[in-house]
CSV table of C-alpha atoms in Angstrom, one decimal:
chain,number,residue,atom,x,y,z
A,1,UNK,CA,-192.6,21.3,27.8
A,2,UNK,CA,-191.8,24.2,25.4
A,3,UNK,CA,-190.7,27.6,25.7
A,4,UNK,CA,-189.1,30.2,24.0
A,5,UNK,CA,-187.1,33.2,25.7
A,6,UNK,CA,-186.4,36.6,23.8
A,7,UNK,CA,-183.1,37.8,25.0
A,8,UNK,CA,-184.1,41.7,24.2
A,9,UNK,CA,-187.3,43.3,25.2
A,10,UNK,CA,-185.9,46.3,23.0
A,11,UNK,CA,-183.2,46.7,20.2
A,12,UNK,CA,-181.7,49.9,18.9
A,13,UNK,CA,-180.2,50.2,15.1
A,14,UNK,CA,-178.7,52.7,12.8
A,15,UNK,CA,-180.4,52.3,9.6
A,16,UNK,CA,-178.0,50.1,7.6
A,17,UNK,CA,-175.8,48.3,10.2
A,18,UNK,CA,-176.7,44.2,10.9
A,19,UNK,CA,-180.0,43.6,13.1
A,20,UNK,CA,-179.4,40.3,15.9
A,21,UNK,CA,-182.5,39.8,17.4
A,22,UNK,CA,-182.3,36.8,19.7
A,23,UNK,CA,-184.2,34.1,20.4
A,24,UNK,CA,-183.7,30.7,22.5
A,25,UNK,CA,-185.7,27.8,23.1
A,26,UNK,CA,-186.8,25.1,25.2
A,27,UNK,CA,-188.5,22.0,23.9
A,28,UNK,CA,-189.4,18.1,24.2
A,29,UNK,CA,-189.7,17.2,21.0
A,30,UNK,CA,-188.6,18.3,17.6
A,31,UNK,CA,-189.5,22.1,17.4
A,32,UNK,CA,-190.6,23.9,14.5
A,33,UNK,CA,-189.5,27.2,14.7
A,34,UNK,CA,-191.0,30.7,13.4
A,35,UNK,CA,-189.9,34.6,13.5
A,36,UNK,CA,-193.3,36.5,13.0
A,37,UNK,CA,-193.5,40.4,12.6
A,38,UNK,CA,-196.0,42.7,14.2
A,39,UNK,CA,-196.5,46.3,13.0
A,40,UNK,CA,-199.1,48.4,15.0
A,41,UNK,CA,-202.2,47.5,15.3
A,42,UNK,CA,-202.0,44.9,13.0
A,43,UNK,CA,-201.7,40.9,13.3
A,44,UNK,CA,-198.4,38.4,12.4
A,45,UNK,CA,-196.4,38.2,9.3
A,46,UNK,CA,-194.4,35.0,8.8
A,47,UNK,CA,-191.2,36.3,7.7
A,48,UNK,CA,-189.0,32.6,7.9
A,49,UNK,CA,-189.8,29.3,9.2
A,50,UNK,CA,-188.1,25.9,10.4
A,51,UNK,CA,-189.0,22.8,10.1
A,52,UNK,CA,-186.0,20.2,10.3
A,53,UNK,CA,-184.7,21.3,6.9
A,54,UNK,CA,-182.4,23.3,6.3
A,55,UNK,CA,-180.9,24.8,9.5
A,56,UNK,CA,-180.0,28.5,8.0
A,57,UNK,CA,-183.5,29.5,6.7
A,58,UNK,CA,-183.9,32.6,4.7
A,59,UNK,CA,-187.1,34.6,5.1
A,60,UNK,CA,-188.8,37.8,3.6
A,61,UNK,CA,-187.2,41.2,3.4
A,62,UNK,CA,-183.7,40.1,3.5
A,63,UNK,CA,-184.3,38.6,7.2
A,64,UNK,CA,-182.7,35.1,7.9
A,65,UNK,CA,-182.0,33.0,10.7
A,66,UNK,CA,-179.8,29.6,11.9
A,67,UNK,CA,-181.3,26.8,14.1
A,68,UNK,CA,-178.5,25.7,16.3
A,69,UNK,CA,-179.8,22.6,18.1
A,70,UNK,CA,-176.2,22.9,20.8
A,71,UNK,CA,-177.4,26.1,21.7
A,72,UNK,CA,-180.6,25.4,21.3
A,73,UNK,CA,-181.1,29.1,19.2
A,74,UNK,CA,-182.9,30.3,16.3
A,75,UNK,CA,-181.2,33.7,16.4
A,76,UNK,CA,-182.8,37.0,13.5
A,77,UNK,CA,-180.2,38.6,11.6
A,78,UNK,CA,-180.2,41.1,8.6
A,79,UNK,CA,-177.4,42.1,6.8
A,80,UNK,CA,-178.4,46.0,6.5
A,81,UNK,CA,-181.4,47.5,8.9
A,82,UNK,CA,-184.4,49.7,6.8
A,83,UNK,CA,-186.2,52.2,8.6
A,84,UNK,CA,-189.7,49.7,7.7
A,85,UNK,CA,-187.7,47.1,9.5
A,86,UNK,CA,-189.3,48.6,13.1
A,87,UNK,CA,-192.1,46.9,14.4
A,88,UNK,CA,-192.5,44.1,16.7
A,89,UNK,CA,-190.6,40.6,16.3
A,90,UNK,CA,-192.4,37.3,18.0
A,91,UNK,CA,-190.2,33.9,17.9
A,92,UNK,CA,-192.5,31.0,18.3
A,93,UNK,CA,-191.5,27.5,18.8
A,94,UNK,CA,-194.1,24.9,18.1
A,95,UNK,CA,-194.0,20.6,17.4
A,96,UNK,CA,-195.7,19.0,14.8
A,97,UNK,CA,-197.8,16.3,17.1
A,98,UNK,CA,-200.8,17.8,19.0
A,99,UNK,CA,-202.5,20.4,18.3
A,100,UNK,CA,-200.1,23.0,17.2
A,101,UNK,CA,-200.0,25.2,20.0
A,102,UNK,CA,-198.1,27.8,19.3
A,103,UNK,CA,-195.7,29.5,22.3
A,104,UNK,CA,-195.1,33.4,21.7
A,105,UNK,CA,-192.2,34.7,23.3
A,106,UNK,CA,-191.9,38.0,24.5
A,107,UNK,CA,-191.5,40.0,21.5
A,108,UNK,CA,-188.3,42.3,20.9
A,109,UNK,CA,-189.2,45.8,19.6
A,110,UNK,CA,-187.1,46.9,17.0
A,111,UNK,CA,-186.2,50.4,16.6
A,112,UNK,CA,-184.0,51.8,13.6
A,113,UNK,CA,-183.0,55.1,14.0
A,114,UNK,CA,-182.0,57.1,11.2
B,1,UNK,CA,-201.6,33.1,-0.5
B,2,UNK,CA,-203.7,32.1,2.5
B,3,UNK,CA,-205.5,34.5,4.2
B,4,UNK,CA,-207.7,35.0,7.3
B,5,UNK,CA,-210.1,37.9,7.7
B,6,UNK,CA,-210.9,38.7,11.0
B,7,UNK,CA,-213.9,41.3,11.5
B,8,UNK,CA,-214.9,43.8,12.7
B,9,UNK,CA,-210.8,45.8,12.9
B,10,UNK,CA,-212.1,48.3,15.8
B,11,UNK,CA,-214.9,47.9,18.0
B,12,UNK,CA,-216.6,50.2,20.8
B,13,UNK,CA,-218.6,48.9,23.4
B,14,UNK,CA,-220.4,50.1,26.4
B,15,UNK,CA,-219.3,48.0,29.7
B,16,UNK,CA,-222.4,45.0,30.2
B,17,UNK,CA,-223.1,44.3,26.1
B,18,UNK,CA,-222.0,41.7,23.9
B,19,UNK,CA,-219.5,41.9,21.3
B,20,UNK,CA,-218.6,39.1,18.6
B,21,UNK,CA,-215.6,39.3,16.8
B,22,UNK,CA,-215.6,36.6,13.7
B,23,UNK,CA,-212.7,35.1,12.3
B,24,UNK,CA,-212.8,34.0,8.8
B,25,UNK,CA,-210.3,31.7,6.5
B,26,UNK,CA,-211.3,33.2,3.1
B,27,UNK,CA,-209.6,30.1,0.7
B,28,UNK,CA,-208.8,27.2,2.9
B,29,UNK,CA,-210.4,25.4,5.4
B,30,UNK,CA,-209.6,25.4,8.9
B,31,UNK,CA,-211.2,23.0,11.5
B,32,UNK,CA,-208.5,24.3,14.4
B,33,UNK,CA,-208.5,28.2,14.3
B,34,UNK,CA,-206.7,30.0,17.6
B,35,UNK,CA,-207.5,32.8,19.6
B,36,UNK,CA,-205.4,35.0,21.4
B,37,UNK,CA,-205.1,38.4,23.6
B,38,UNK,CA,-202.7,40.6,23.2
B,39,UNK,CA,-202.1,43.6,26.1
B,40,UNK,CA,-200.4,46.8,24.6
B,41,UNK,CA,-196.5,45.8,24.6
B,42,UNK,CA,-196.9,42.5,24.9
B,43,UNK,CA,-196.5,39.4,23.7
B,44,UNK,CA,-199.9,36.9,22.5
B,45,UNK,CA,-201.5,35.2,24.9
B,46,UNK,CA,-203.0,32.2,24.0
B,47,UNK,CA,-206.8,32.4,24.9
B,48,UNK,CA,-208.4,28.7,23.9
B,49,UNK,CA,-208.4,26.7,20.8
B,50,UNK,CA,-211.4,26.5,18.3
B,51,UNK,CA,-212.7,23.2,17.1
B,52,UNK,CA,-215.0,22.9,14.0
B,53,UNK,CA,-217.9,20.9,15.2
B,54,UNK,CA,-217.2,20.7,18.7
B,55,UNK,CA,-216.4,22.5,21.8
B,56,UNK,CA,-213.5,24.8,22.0
B,57,UNK,CA,-210.6,24.1,24.7
B,58,UNK,CA,-209.8,27.2,26.9
B,59,UNK,CA,-206.3,27.4,28.4
B,60,UNK,CA,-206.0,27.5,32.0
B,61,UNK,CA,-207.6,31.2,33.5
B,62,UNK,CA,-209.4,32.0,31.1
B,63,UNK,CA,-213.4,32.1,31.5
B,64,UNK,CA,-215.3,30.4,28.9
B,65,UNK,CA,-218.8,31.8,29.9
B,66,UNK,CA,-217.4,34.8,28.9
B,67,UNK,CA,-215.4,34.5,26.1
B,68,UNK,CA,-217.6,32.1,24.3
B,69,UNK,CA,-216.3,30.1,20.9
B,70,UNK,CA,-218.7,28.9,18.5
B,71,UNK,CA,-217.0,27.2,15.5
B,72,UNK,CA,-219.6,26.4,13.5
B,73,UNK,CA,-218.1,26.2,10.2
B,74,UNK,CA,-214.6,25.1,8.5
B,75,UNK,CA,-214.1,28.8,7.2
B,76,UNK,CA,-215.6,30.6,10.4
B,77,UNK,CA,-215.1,30.9,14.2
B,78,UNK,CA,-216.6,33.6,16.2
B,79,UNK,CA,-215.4,34.8,19.6
B,80,UNK,CA,-218.3,36.7,21.5
B,81,UNK,CA,-216.7,38.3,24.4
B,82,UNK,CA,-219.8,38.5,27.1
B,83,UNK,CA,-221.1,41.5,29.5
B,84,UNK,CA,-218.0,42.8,28.8
B,85,UNK,CA,-216.2,45.2,31.2
B,86,UNK,CA,-213.6,47.8,30.4
B,87,UNK,CA,-210.7,45.4,31.3
B,88,UNK,CA,-211.8,43.0,28.6
B,89,UNK,CA,-210.3,46.1,26.4
B,90,UNK,CA,-207.5,44.5,24.6
B,91,UNK,CA,-206.2,43.6,20.9
B,92,UNK,CA,-207.9,39.9,20.0
B,93,UNK,CA,-205.8,38.0,16.9
B,94,UNK,CA,-207.1,34.7,15.7
B,95,UNK,CA,-205.2,32.6,13.8
B,96,UNK,CA,-205.8,29.2,11.6
B,97,UNK,CA,-204.1,25.9,9.8
B,98,UNK,CA,-205.1,24.6,6.9
B,99,UNK,CA,-206.6,21.3,7.5
B,100,UNK,CA,-206.4,20.4,3.8
B,101,UNK,CA,-203.7,18.6,2.6
B,102,UNK,CA,-201.5,21.7,2.4
B,103,UNK,CA,-201.2,22.1,5.6
B,104,UNK,CA,-197.5,22.7,6.5
B,105,UNK,CA,-197.6,23.7,10.6
B,106,UNK,CA,-197.9,27.2,9.4
B,107,UNK,CA,-200.1,29.6,11.5
B,108,UNK,CA,-202.3,32.3,9.5
B,109,UNK,CA,-203.0,35.2,11.6
B,110,UNK,CA,-205.7,37.6,11.3
B,111,UNK,CA,-205.3,41.3,11.3
B,112,UNK,CA,-206.7,41.8,14.6
B,113,UNK,CA,-209.6,43.5,16.2
B,114,UNK,CA,-209.2,46.2,18.9
B,115,UNK,CA,-211.7,45.7,21.6
B,116,UNK,CA,-212.1,49.3,24.0
B,117,UNK,CA,-215.0,49.0,26.5
B,118,UNK,CA,-216.4,52.1,27.7
């Protein structure tokens, strides 16, 4: 069975400071892992994905995430937060066998303070 | 890049009526599409997997007669909420997987449809 846990439902940071959004996963298979961002009343935009290549994955808008198998983690980071980063972030696990069914985390709402 | 279009973005209907939401893959073919429901400030809940040319696969607890899914072509899946009631009010999001040789395992999401049932 697969699952994903986002450890923080809300994260607040000041503009210009680092962002850390935590995600732990559980998977019986070699997982694919994704981070998506959702702005209010909008669909989901892919930030980055891990699919068994390099463990440090760089995404759009300065975000990156590191796949750590020993810790079953895939935390999302950004060196310097921007006001436009305020949104909901979802960590997602999938596996390549079967139906590509995505399992979503519960989401982390990022607030960026001026 | 791959684009998924959902229509309508917003819909308000009276209780007891039916509402159809369309999900189209604009620049790729998708034999598989997924329908999600999202309650305010919550995560996405998978409702069903839509398969082109065959019956949809519904997740446990989702009424298939309530949420009719049709995937008649390689670029279009529709979700019809039948006899809608206020508790069906929600944000519905579809996603699609590129079924051509460019498939990377990534799903592409529509912009979502906000349904309000009065």
